[in-house]
Amino acid sequence: MPKRKRETTDVSKSPKTKPKRKQKAGKTIETAKEVPVIPAATRGSDQQPPKRIKWTNKQRVLVFSSRGTGFRARHLMTDIRSLMPHAKSENKMNKNDKLIQINEACEMKNCNWTLYFESRKKKDLYLWMAKVPDGPSAKFLVENIHTMDELKMTGNCLKGSRPLLSFHKDFEFQPHLALLREMFAQAFNTPNHHPKSQPFFDRVMCFSIADNRIWIRNFQIVEEDGALAEIGPRLTLNLIKIFAGSFRGECLYENPLYVSPNLHRRSLKMAAAGKYINRVEVKADREQRMPETAYPVENEMDDVFRRAEQAKQKPLDDEANGSMGEKSRTTPKKKNQKKRK
Amino acid sequence: MASMKMKKRLRDRSESPSDVSGEDWEDDSDGGSDTELQEAFASGKLKPGLNYSVEQRKPCANNKEGLIQKLEEIKLDLPWIERLDLTSRLAPLAPEIAAQIGIDPNLVVKTKSAAKKTKTNEDDDVVVEEELDNVDDDFKRELRFYRQAQSAVLEAVPRLHALGIPTKRPTDYFAEMAKSDEQMKRIREKLISKQQQIELSEKAKKMREQRKYGKQVQLEVMKKRQEEKKRIAESVKKFRKGAKGEQDELDFLTELEDSRKNTSKGTNRHQQNQKGPIKKTGKQKYKDTKYGFGGQKKRSKYNTKDSADDVHGKFDRRKHGSAPGNRKGKKPAQKRPGKVTRLKMKSNKSKR
């Protein structure tokens, strides 16, 4: 495939002509320090086009998804692709295929990084991030997805401008985080002098750590003194595992605080069910524990009425009985203590 | 007891977590909670304090050496301009926002200056940054991310300028943006509509407040007026009742006049000096005749030029539309013709 002729325009030399809307990729603006190169007016058809020697850091990322991703994950993927000019797309992969095949796909497209979005049950989205030939790979659970389309994301940036990558200081304190930092820094960084990249710096990509997760935010630099506007997309990554090889190799790190979404849902359901079961059990326990007669109290007054009853049955000739009877009447009435069941 | 469903292991809560690994009990195969506890107690492994069960977890892989080795393998030693990565602290918080959240801005400032005195970088970090205690507090959390990005910008932009690289996009540089113009238009519309909603609600609030306040003021004024009237009426009564004895208590007259002058709109100042009644318009007079005014009527009949001129019960031409100013048809009013003309008219009539 013949290479397209790429022009270099020098804005500083031609201030009168406004550069028009970019139709094709490949215009770069040279730094003020370097001497501007003006291409010749004519060139022969045999002549080789000038080789670009400035783009040295060759990082290419293969961004693609599995079959069965929902709209949100798909939009997220397309947003990431649009923000990374060094990204390449690939057809959807079957989940039944082995992950090792991704290495081959990357080989075909000449990519050395990959971001693979795998969605399960149309509910959970996992992100595989790997350095393809033999680098480390990491699996994340993606949560809290907000795409660039949301109207609350008011910022805008040049398509393909190089981002400033900002990492939280906690990334340096633990080895697995330090490794992840290096991976993010290499994969998300648009290489310098990339043909599709744009010259000015109007974007900052922020990686933070909170609640054992990695939060990714994209901001537009509205003013150089610090005013920012969020462009999107927004991600939260929950690390699951880090492997030594790309989709293979030993597990170098496993997140102890990770709970798989299935388990999480299950625990919620159990808690809800547990409420009812708990109540039933408590009731059964209570039935067991309760005695037949609660508080059997011996009261000296208890047999007053018994004696009165006996007195009634006997003939009323005894004075003692009679007095007893009166006595029984003058005493204040006492409610019989009910036997509790 | 029944609620504490034991799973596999017992662990004493009062112990520190590091001691747990030292205590290893055998699991009971049947998993009977009571028997296990009894056994543990008999062997003296149960300690005082609340014992609760902890689910046994497999040890998680954490191959630190492996991780570090891998890091060394993949590390790229490139100049910073190629990598553009920064480790950033949190940018300082503006005092208004700090007040809004509830963080004491003085605390932040003080600690920063204190850190400067000690001049250690580590202390600076520890002191200035507040820990995020609740991840669910969206505003605080996003604010922290914002501040982190801000500090990155504040650090990177001068660095880029030092390298001689332009960072700001000039206004005439048109290029493809990540979001289309249509999207930006929709965003702008949404923002405008939001603002308008806020404004409307503010307006409505203000109107409500005003009405409430206005109502209050109105009530007060009415009250005042009523009180005035009451007072005057009472003093009039008093005067009337005690008129036979004291005839000098005519102070309330002046009060009356004053009150009337004060309450009525646009009172003429020079009327205060005028003797006799206040000059009234035709309508007022008519109303007076109909409804009168208790005490005022009595005092309003004086024999002055105006009262002599004023004739009650006159046919009000204005009301019946035949005032000199308002003829229907707007033609000039016909004057009664003179004698000669009238005779002529008469003769003309008879001729026909």
PDB file of N, CA and C in Angstrom, chain A residues 65-144:
ATOM      1  N   SER A  65     -13.994  -5.330  21.896  1.00  0.00           N
ATOM      2  CA  SER A  65     -14.873  -5.892  22.919  1.00  0.00           C
ATOM      3  C   SER A  65     -15.315  -7.294  22.528  1.00  0.00           C
ATOM      4  N   SER A  66     -16.005  -7.905  23.482  1.00  0.00           N
ATOM      5  CA  SER A  66     -16.540  -9.227  23.208  1.00  0.00           C
ATOM      6  C   SER A  66     -17.935  -9.073  22.625  1.00  0.00           C
ATOM      7  N   ARG A  67     -18.488 -10.173  22.181  1.00  0.00           N
ATOM      8  CA  ARG A  67     -19.856 -10.114  21.685  1.00  0.00           C
ATOM      9  C   ARG A  67     -20.797 -10.006  22.864  1.00  0.00           C
ATOM     10  N   GLY A  68     -21.887  -9.321  22.670  1.00  0.00           N
ATOM     11  CA  GLY A  68     -22.867  -9.217  23.739  1.00  0.00           C
ATOM     12  C   GLY A  68     -22.615  -8.070  24.703  1.00  0.00           C
ATOM     13  N   THR A  69     -21.887  -7.078  24.256  1.00  0.00           N
ATOM     14  CA  THR A  69     -21.733  -5.900  25.127  1.00  0.00           C
ATOM     15  C   THR A  69     -22.942  -4.992  24.937  1.00  0.00           C
ATOM     16  N   GLY A  70     -23.320  -4.357  26.019  1.00  0.00           N
ATOM     17  CA  GLY A  70     -24.446  -3.441  25.958  1.00  0.00           C
ATOM     18  C   GLY A  70     -24.031  -2.115  25.353  1.00  0.00           C
ATOM     19  N   PHE A  71     -25.000  -1.245  25.235  1.00  0.00           N
ATOM     20  CA  PHE A  71     -24.735   0.036  24.567  1.00  0.00           C
ATOM     21  C   PHE A  71     -23.755   0.888  25.354  1.00  0.00           C
ATOM     22  N   ARG A  72     -23.846   0.816  26.656  1.00  0.00           N
ATOM     23  CA  ARG A  72     -22.996   1.679  27.468  1.00  0.00           C
ATOM     24  C   ARG A  72     -21.527   1.312  27.310  1.00  0.00           C
ATOM     25  N   ALA A  73     -21.270   0.002  27.369  1.00  0.00           N
ATOM     26  CA  ALA A  73     -19.891  -0.451  27.220  1.00  0.00           C
ATOM     27  C   ALA A  73     -19.373  -0.137  25.826  1.00  0.00           C
ATOM     28  N   ARG A  74     -20.244  -0.256  24.868  1.00  0.00           N
ATOM     29  CA  ARG A  74     -19.830   0.010  23.489  1.00  0.00           C
ATOM     30  C   ARG A  74     -19.486   1.480  23.305  1.00  0.00           C
ATOM     31  N   HIS A  75     -20.330   2.336  23.873  1.00  0.00           N
ATOM     32  CA  HIS A  75     -20.042   3.767  23.772  1.00  0.00           C
ATOM     33  C   HIS A  75     -18.766   4.125  24.495  1.00  0.00           C
ATOM     34  N   LEU A  76     -18.556   3.486  25.628  1.00  0.00           N
ATOM     35  CA  LEU A  76     -17.311   3.721  26.364  1.00  0.00           C
ATOM     36  C   LEU A  76     -16.109   3.354  25.509  1.00  0.00           C
ATOM     37  N   MET A  77     -16.210   2.217  24.863  1.00  0.00           N
ATOM     38  CA  MET A  77     -15.107   1.757  24.021  1.00  0.00           C
ATOM     39  C   MET A  77     -14.848   2.723  22.871  1.00  0.00           C
ATOM     40  N   THR A  78     -15.916   3.181  22.238  1.00  0.00           N
ATOM     41  CA  THR A  78     -15.725   4.114  21.114  1.00  0.00           C
ATOM     42  C   THR A  78     -15.164   5.448  21.594  1.00  0.00           C
ATOM     43  N   ASP A  79     -15.578   5.866  22.800  1.00  0.00           N
ATOM     44  CA  ASP A  79     -15.029   7.107  23.358  1.00  0.00           C
ATOM     45  C   ASP A  79     -13.532   6.982  23.570  1.00  0.00           C
ATOM     46  N   ILE A  80     -13.143   5.853  24.143  1.00  0.00           N
ATOM     47  CA  ILE A  80     -11.711   5.647  24.401  1.00  0.00           C
ATOM     48  C   ILE A  80     -10.945   5.616  23.085  1.00  0.00           C
ATOM     49  N   ARG A  81     -11.542   4.978  22.117  1.00  0.00           N
ATOM     50  CA  ARG A  81     -10.866   4.926  20.802  1.00  0.00           C
ATOM     51  C   ARG A  81     -10.708   6.305  20.203  1.00  0.00           C
ATOM     52  N   SER A  82     -11.730   7.139  20.365  1.00  0.00           N
ATOM     53  CA  SER A  82     -11.655   8.472  19.756  1.00  0.00           C
ATOM     54  C   SER A  82     -10.635   9.343  20.469  1.00  0.00           C
ATOM     55  N   LEU A  83     -10.453   9.100  21.770  1.00  0.00           N
ATOM     56  CA  LEU A  83      -9.491   9.912  22.511  1.00  0.00           C
ATOM     57  C   LEU A  83      -8.055   9.456  22.299  1.00  0.00           C
ATOM     58  N   MET A  84      -7.883   8.211  21.882  1.00  0.00           N
ATOM     59  CA  MET A  84      -6.535   7.690  21.697  1.00  0.00           C
ATOM     60  C   MET A  84      -6.280   7.506  20.216  1.00  0.00           C
ATOM     61  N   PRO A  85      -5.483   8.393  19.621  1.00  0.00           N
ATOM     62  CA  PRO A  85      -5.251   8.257  18.184  1.00  0.00           C
ATOM     63  C   PRO A  85      -4.391   7.051  17.844  1.00  0.00           C
ATOM     64  N   HIS A  86      -3.715   6.510  18.858  1.00  0.00           N
ATOM     65  CA  HIS A  86      -2.873   5.348  18.594  1.00  0.00           C
ATOM     66  C   HIS A  86      -3.627   4.047  18.864  1.00  0.00           C
ATOM     67  N   ALA A  87      -4.944   4.126  18.835  1.00  0.00           N
ATOM     68  CA  ALA A  87      -5.746   2.929  19.080  1.00  0.00           C
ATOM     69  C   ALA A  87      -6.235   2.343  17.765  1.00  0.00           C
ATOM     70  N   LYS A  88      -6.343   1.027  17.776  1.00  0.00           N
ATOM     71  CA  LYS A  88      -6.867   0.338  16.599  1.00  0.00           C
ATOM     72  C   LYS A  88      -8.058  -0.508  17.023  1.00  0.00           C
ATOM     73  N   SER A  89      -8.957  -0.703  16.105  1.00  0.00           N
ATOM     74  CA  SER A  89     -10.151  -1.473  16.452  1.00  0.00           C
ATOM     75  C   SER A  89     -10.061  -2.860  15.849  1.00  0.00           C
ATOM     76  N   GLU A  90     -10.921  -3.722  16.371  1.00  0.00           N
ATOM     77  CA  GLU A  90     -10.900  -5.127  15.952  1.00  0.00           C
ATOM     78  C   GLU A  90     -12.334  -5.621  16.056  1.00  0.00           C
ATOM     79  N   ASN A  91     -12.632  -6.664  15.310  1.00  0.00           N
ATOM     80  CA  ASN A  91     -13.980  -7.215  15.392  1.00  0.00           C
ATOM     81  C   ASN A  91     -14.252  -7.814  16.761  1.00  0.00           C
ATOM     82  N   LYS A  92     -15.523  -7.990  17.034  1.00  0.00           N
ATOM     83  CA  LYS A  92     -15.909  -8.527  18.338  1.00  0.00           C
ATOM     84  C   LYS A  92     -15.446  -9.973  18.469  1.00  0.00           C
ATOM     85  N   MET A  93     -14.993 -10.257  19.666  1.00  0.00           N
ATOM     86  CA  MET A  93     -14.465 -11.592  19.903  1.00  0.00           C
ATOM     87  C   MET A  93     -15.506 -12.462  20.592  1.00  0.00           C
ATOM     88  N   ASN A  94     -15.494 -13.729  20.239  1.00  0.00           N
ATOM     89  CA  ASN A  94     -16.374 -14.687  20.890  1.00  0.00           C
ATOM     90  C   ASN A  94     -15.847 -14.998  22.273  1.00  0.00           C
ATOM     91  N   LYS A  95     -16.753 -15.003  23.241  1.00  0.00           N
ATOM     92  CA  LYS A  95     -16.281 -15.261  24.605  1.00  0.00           C
ATOM     93  C   LYS A  95     -15.831 -16.703  24.787  1.00  0.00           C
ATOM     94  N   ASN A  96     -16.345 -17.564  23.941  1.00  0.00           N
ATOM     95  CA  ASN A  96     -15.982 -18.973  24.085  1.00  0.00           C
ATOM     96  C   ASN A  96     -14.546 -19.235  23.663  1.00  0.00           C
ATOM     97  N   ASP A  97     -14.005 -18.341  22.822  1.00  0.00           N
ATOM     98  CA  ASP A  97     -12.619 -18.539  22.391  1.00  0.00           C
ATOM     99  C   ASP A  97     -11.670 -18.254  23.535  1.00  0.00           C
ATOM    100  N   LYS A  98     -10.514 -18.862  23.436  1.00  0.00           N
ATOM    101  CA  LYS A  98      -9.505 -18.649  24.478  1.00  0.00           C
ATOM    102  C   LYS A  98      -8.955 -17.238  24.389  1.00  0.00           C
ATOM    103  N   LEU A  99      -8.548 -16.733  25.524  1.00  0.00           N
ATOM    104  CA  LEU A  99      -8.007 -15.375  25.555  1.00  0.00           C
ATOM    105  C   LEU A  99      -6.649 -15.285  24.867  1.00  0.00           C
ATOM    106  N   ILE A 100      -6.004 -16.417  24.744  1.00  0.00           N
ATOM    107  CA  ILE A 100      -4.675 -16.418  24.116  1.00  0.00           C
ATOM    108  C   ILE A 100      -4.756 -15.888  22.686  1.00  0.00           C
ATOM    109  N   GLN A 101      -5.927 -16.088  22.073  1.00  0.00           N
ATOM    110  CA  GLN A 101      -6.063 -15.664  20.678  1.00  0.00           C
ATOM    111  C   GLN A 101      -5.895 -14.170  20.510  1.00  0.00           C
ATOM    112  N   ILE A 102      -6.122 -13.446  21.613  1.00  0.00           N
ATOM    113  CA  ILE A 102      -5.978 -11.984  21.530  1.00  0.00           C
ATOM    114  C   ILE A 102      -4.542 -11.627  21.170  1.00  0.00           C
ATOM    115  N   ASN A 103      -3.609 -12.431  21.683  1.00  0.00           N
ATOM    116  CA  ASN A 103      -2.204 -12.143  21.346  1.00  0.00           C
ATOM    117  C   ASN A 103      -1.974 -12.219  19.850  1.00  0.00           C
ATOM    118  N   GLU A 104      -2.598 -13.192  19.235  1.00  0.00           N
ATOM    119  CA  GLU A 104      -2.433 -13.339  17.782  1.00  0.00           C
ATOM    120  C   GLU A 104      -3.072 -12.182  17.037  1.00  0.00           C
ATOM    121  N   ALA A 105      -4.242 -11.780  17.513  1.00  0.00           N
ATOM    122  CA  ALA A 105      -4.924 -10.664  16.862  1.00  0.00           C
ATOM    123  C   ALA A 105      -4.079  -9.394  16.933  1.00  0.00           C
ATOM    124  N   CYS A 106      -3.461  -9.195  18.086  1.00  0.00           N
ATOM    125  CA  CYS A 106      -2.596  -8.023  18.240  1.00  0.00           C
ATOM    126  C   CYS A 106      -1.392  -8.107  17.321  1.00  0.00           C
ATOM    127  N   GLU A 107      -0.880  -9.298  17.197  1.00  0.00           N
ATOM    128  CA  GLU A 107       0.262  -9.537  16.310  1.00  0.00           C
ATOM    129  C   GLU A 107      -0.088  -9.140  14.879  1.00  0.00           C
ATOM    130  N   MET A 108      -1.300  -9.522  14.474  1.00  0.00           N
ATOM    131  CA  MET A 108      -1.747  -9.210  13.116  1.00  0.00           C
ATOM    132  C   MET A 108      -1.806  -7.711  12.885  1.00  0.00           C
ATOM    133  N   LYS A 109      -2.303  -7.003  13.902  1.00  0.00           N
ATOM    134  CA  LYS A 109      -2.465  -5.562  13.734  1.00  0.00           C
ATOM    135  C   LYS A 109      -1.230  -4.787  14.170  1.00  0.00           C
ATOM    136  N   ASN A 110      -0.207  -5.497  14.556  1.00  0.00           N
ATOM    137  CA  ASN A 110       1.044  -4.842  14.916  1.00  0.00           C
ATOM    138  C   ASN A 110       0.874  -3.933  16.128  1.00  0.00           C
ATOM    139  N   CYS A 111       0.090  -4.425  17.096  1.00  0.00           N
ATOM    140  CA  CYS A 111      -0.119  -3.639  18.304  1.00  0.00           C
ATOM    141  C   CYS A 111       0.688  -4.239  19.439  1.00  0.00           C
ATOM    142  N   ASN A 112       1.118  -3.402  20.356  1.00  0.00           N
ATOM    143  CA  ASN A 112       1.827  -3.958  21.507  1.00  0.00           C
ATOM    144  C   ASN A 112       1.076  -3.788  22.821  1.00  0.00           C
ATOM    145  N   TRP A 113      -0.107  -3.186  22.782  1.00  0.00           N
ATOM    146  CA  TRP A 113      -0.958  -3.123  23.968  1.00  0.00           C
ATOM    147  C   TRP A 113      -2.363  -3.532  23.564  1.00  0.00           C
ATOM    148  N   THR A 114      -3.139  -3.961  24.538  1.00  0.00           N
ATOM    149  CA  THR A 114      -4.525  -4.221  24.216  1.00  0.00           C
ATOM    150  C   THR A 114      -5.439  -3.886  25.385  1.00  0.00           C
ATOM    151  N   LEU A 115      -6.597  -3.371  25.030  1.00  0.00           N
ATOM    152  CA  LEU A 115      -7.668  -3.147  26.008  1.00  0.00           C
ATOM    153  C   LEU A 115      -8.868  -3.941  25.513  1.00  0.00           C
ATOM    154  N   TYR A 116      -9.179  -4.972  26.246  1.00  0.00           N
ATOM    155  CA  TYR A 116     -10.264  -5.862  25.810  1.00  0.00           C
ATOM    156  C   TYR A 116     -11.420  -5.746  26.793  1.00  0.00           C
ATOM    157  N   PHE A 117     -12.579  -5.328  26.306  1.00  0.00           N
ATOM    158  CA  PHE A 117     -13.762  -5.174  27.150  1.00  0.00           C
ATOM    159  C   PHE A 117     -14.610  -6.429  27.035  1.00  0.00           C
ATOM    160  N   GLU A 118     -14.691  -7.136  28.135  1.00  0.00           N
ATOM    161  CA  GLU A 118     -15.477  -8.360  28.122  1.00  0.00           C
ATOM    162  C   GLU A 118     -16.715  -8.157  28.978  1.00  0.00           C
ATOM    163  N   SER A 119     -17.862  -8.438  28.447  1.00  0.00           N
ATOM    164  CA  SER A 119     -19.061  -8.251  29.255  1.00  0.00           C
ATOM    165  C   SER A 119     -19.734  -9.591  29.480  1.00  0.00           C
ATOM    166  N   ARG A 120     -20.150  -9.792  30.717  1.00  0.00           N
ATOM    167  CA  ARG A 120     -20.803 -11.047  31.083  1.00  0.00           C
ATOM    168  C   ARG A 120     -22.207 -10.766  31.551  1.00  0.00           C
ATOM    169  N   LYS A 121     -23.128 -11.605  31.129  1.00  0.00           N
ATOM    170  CA  LYS A 121     -24.528 -11.498  31.548  1.00  0.00           C
ATOM    171  C   LYS A 121     -25.152 -10.155  31.163  1.00  0.00           C
ATOM    172  N   LYS A 122     -24.514  -9.424  30.292  1.00  0.00           N
ATOM    173  CA  LYS A 122     -24.966  -8.075  29.901  1.00  0.00           C
ATOM    174  C   LYS A 122     -25.074  -7.145  31.098  1.00  0.00           C
ATOM    175  N   LYS A 123     -24.477  -7.512  32.193  1.00  0.00           N
ATOM    176  CA  LYS A 123     -24.519  -6.668  33.382  1.00  0.00           C
ATOM    177  C   LYS A 123     -23.127  -6.240  33.821  1.00  0.00           C
ATOM    178  N   ASP A 124     -22.204  -7.190  33.780  1.00  0.00           N
ATOM    179  CA  ASP A 124     -20.871  -6.898  34.308  1.00  0.00           C
ATOM    180  C   ASP A 124     -19.911  -6.687  33.167  1.00  0.00           C
ATOM    181  N   LEU A 125     -19.064  -5.681  33.319  1.00  0.00           N
ATOM    182  CA  LEU A 125     -18.066  -5.403  32.304  1.00  0.00           C
ATOM    183  C   LEU A 125     -16.689  -5.576  32.911  1.00  0.00           C
ATOM    184  N   TYR A 126     -15.895  -6.411  32.273  1.00  0.00           N
ATOM    185  CA  TYR A 126     -14.512  -6.612  32.719  1.00  0.00           C
ATOM    186  C   TYR A 126     -13.577  -6.012  31.689  1.00  0.00           C
ATOM    187  N   LEU A 127     -12.485  -5.455  32.167  1.00  0.00           N
ATOM    188  CA  LEU A 127     -11.489  -4.882  31.262  1.00  0.00           C
ATOM    189  C   LEU A 127     -10.188  -5.638  31.431  1.00  0.00           C
ATOM    190  N   TRP A 128      -9.700  -6.174  30.341  1.00  0.00           N
ATOM    191  CA  TRP A 128      -8.386  -6.813  30.311  1.00  0.00           C
ATOM    192  C   TRP A 128      -7.408  -5.829  29.708  1.00  0.00           C
ATOM    193  N   MET A 129      -6.333  -5.599  30.417  1.00  0.00           N
ATOM    194  CA  MET A 129      -5.325  -4.692  29.896  1.00  0.00           C
ATOM    195  C   MET A 129      -4.011  -5.451  29.865  1.00  0.00           C
ATOM    196  N   ALA A 130      -3.415  -5.545  28.694  1.00  0.00           N
ATOM    197  CA  ALA A 130      -2.223  -6.386  28.583  1.00  0.00           C
ATOM    198  C   ALA A 130      -1.211  -5.770  27.636  1.00  0.00           C
ATOM    199  N   LYS A 131       0.044  -5.999  27.982  1.00  0.00           N
ATOM    200  CA  LYS A 131       1.126  -5.674  27.043  1.00  0.00           C
ATOM    201  C   LYS A 131       1.406  -6.956  26.285  1.00  0.00           C
ATOM    202  N   VAL A 132       1.254  -6.877  24.951  1.00  0.00           N
ATOM    203  CA  VAL A 132       0.985  -8.122  24.264  1.00  0.00           C
ATOM    204  C   VAL A 132       2.092  -9.159  24.157  1.00  0.00           C
ATOM    205  N   PRO A 133       3.267  -8.907  23.734  1.00  0.00           N
ATOM    206  CA  PRO A 133       4.089 -10.099  23.510  1.00  0.00           C
ATOM    207  C   PRO A 133       4.317 -10.913  24.793  1.00  0.00           C
ATOM    208  N   ASP A 134       4.874 -10.330  25.795  1.00  0.00           N
ATOM    209  CA  ASP A 134       5.111 -11.103  27.017  1.00  0.00           C
ATOM    210  C   ASP A 134       5.015 -10.242  28.259  1.00  0.00           C
ATOM    211  N   GLY A 135       4.302  -9.158  28.127  1.00  0.00           N
ATOM    212  CA  GLY A 135       4.240  -8.252  29.271  1.00  0.00           C
ATOM    213  C   GLY A 135       3.171  -8.665  30.269  1.00  0.00           C
ATOM    214  N   PRO A 136       2.995  -7.923  31.296  1.00  0.00           N
ATOM    215  CA  PRO A 136       1.982  -8.267  32.276  1.00  0.00           C
ATOM    216  C   PRO A 136       0.585  -7.965  31.741  1.00  0.00           C
ATOM    217  N   SER A 137      -0.373  -8.644  32.341  1.00  0.00           N
ATOM    218  CA  SER A 137      -1.764  -8.348  32.005  1.00  0.00           C
ATOM    219  C   SER A 137      -2.536  -8.212  33.295  1.00  0.00           C
ATOM    220  N   ALA A 138      -3.562  -7.408  33.252  1.00  0.00           N
ATOM    221  CA  ALA A 138      -4.367  -7.158  34.441  1.00  0.00           C
ATOM    222  C   ALA A 138      -5.839  -7.229  34.076  1.00  0.00           C
ATOM    223  N   LYS A 139      -6.610  -7.780  34.989  1.00  0.00           N
ATOM    224  CA  LYS A 139      -8.058  -7.858  34.771  1.00  0.00           C
ATOM    225  C   LYS A 139      -8.736  -6.965  35.786  1.00  0.00           C
ATOM    226  N   PHE A 140      -9.668  -6.138  35.295  1.00  0.00           N
ATOM    227  CA  PHE A 140     -10.407  -5.223  36.153  1.00  0.00           C
ATOM    228  C   PHE A 140     -11.891  -5.445  35.989  1.00  0.00           C
ATOM    229  N   LEU A 141     -12.637  -5.088  37.038  1.00  0.00           N
ATOM    230  CA  LEU A 141     -14.088  -4.988  36.914  1.00  0.00           C
ATOM    231  C   LEU A 141     -14.405  -3.513  36.741  1.00  0.00           C
ATOM    232  N   VAL A 142     -15.139  -3.185  35.671  1.00  0.00           N
ATOM    233  CA  VAL A 142     -15.424  -1.783  35.379  1.00  0.00           C
ATOM    234  C   VAL A 142     -16.769  -1.422  35.994  1.00  0.00           C
ATOM    235  N   GLU A 143     -16.752  -0.353  36.767  1.00  0.00           N
ATOM    236  CA  GLU A 143     -17.989   0.103  37.395  1.00  0.00           C
ATOM    237  C   GLU A 143     -18.177   1.583  37.097  1.00  0.00           C
ATOM    238  N   ASN A 144     -19.370   2.064  37.359  1.00  0.00           N
ATOM    239  CA  ASN A 144     -19.653   3.502  37.256  1.00  0.00           C
ATOM    240  C   ASN A 144     -19.216   4.088  35.920  1.00  0.00           C
TER     241      ASN A 144
END
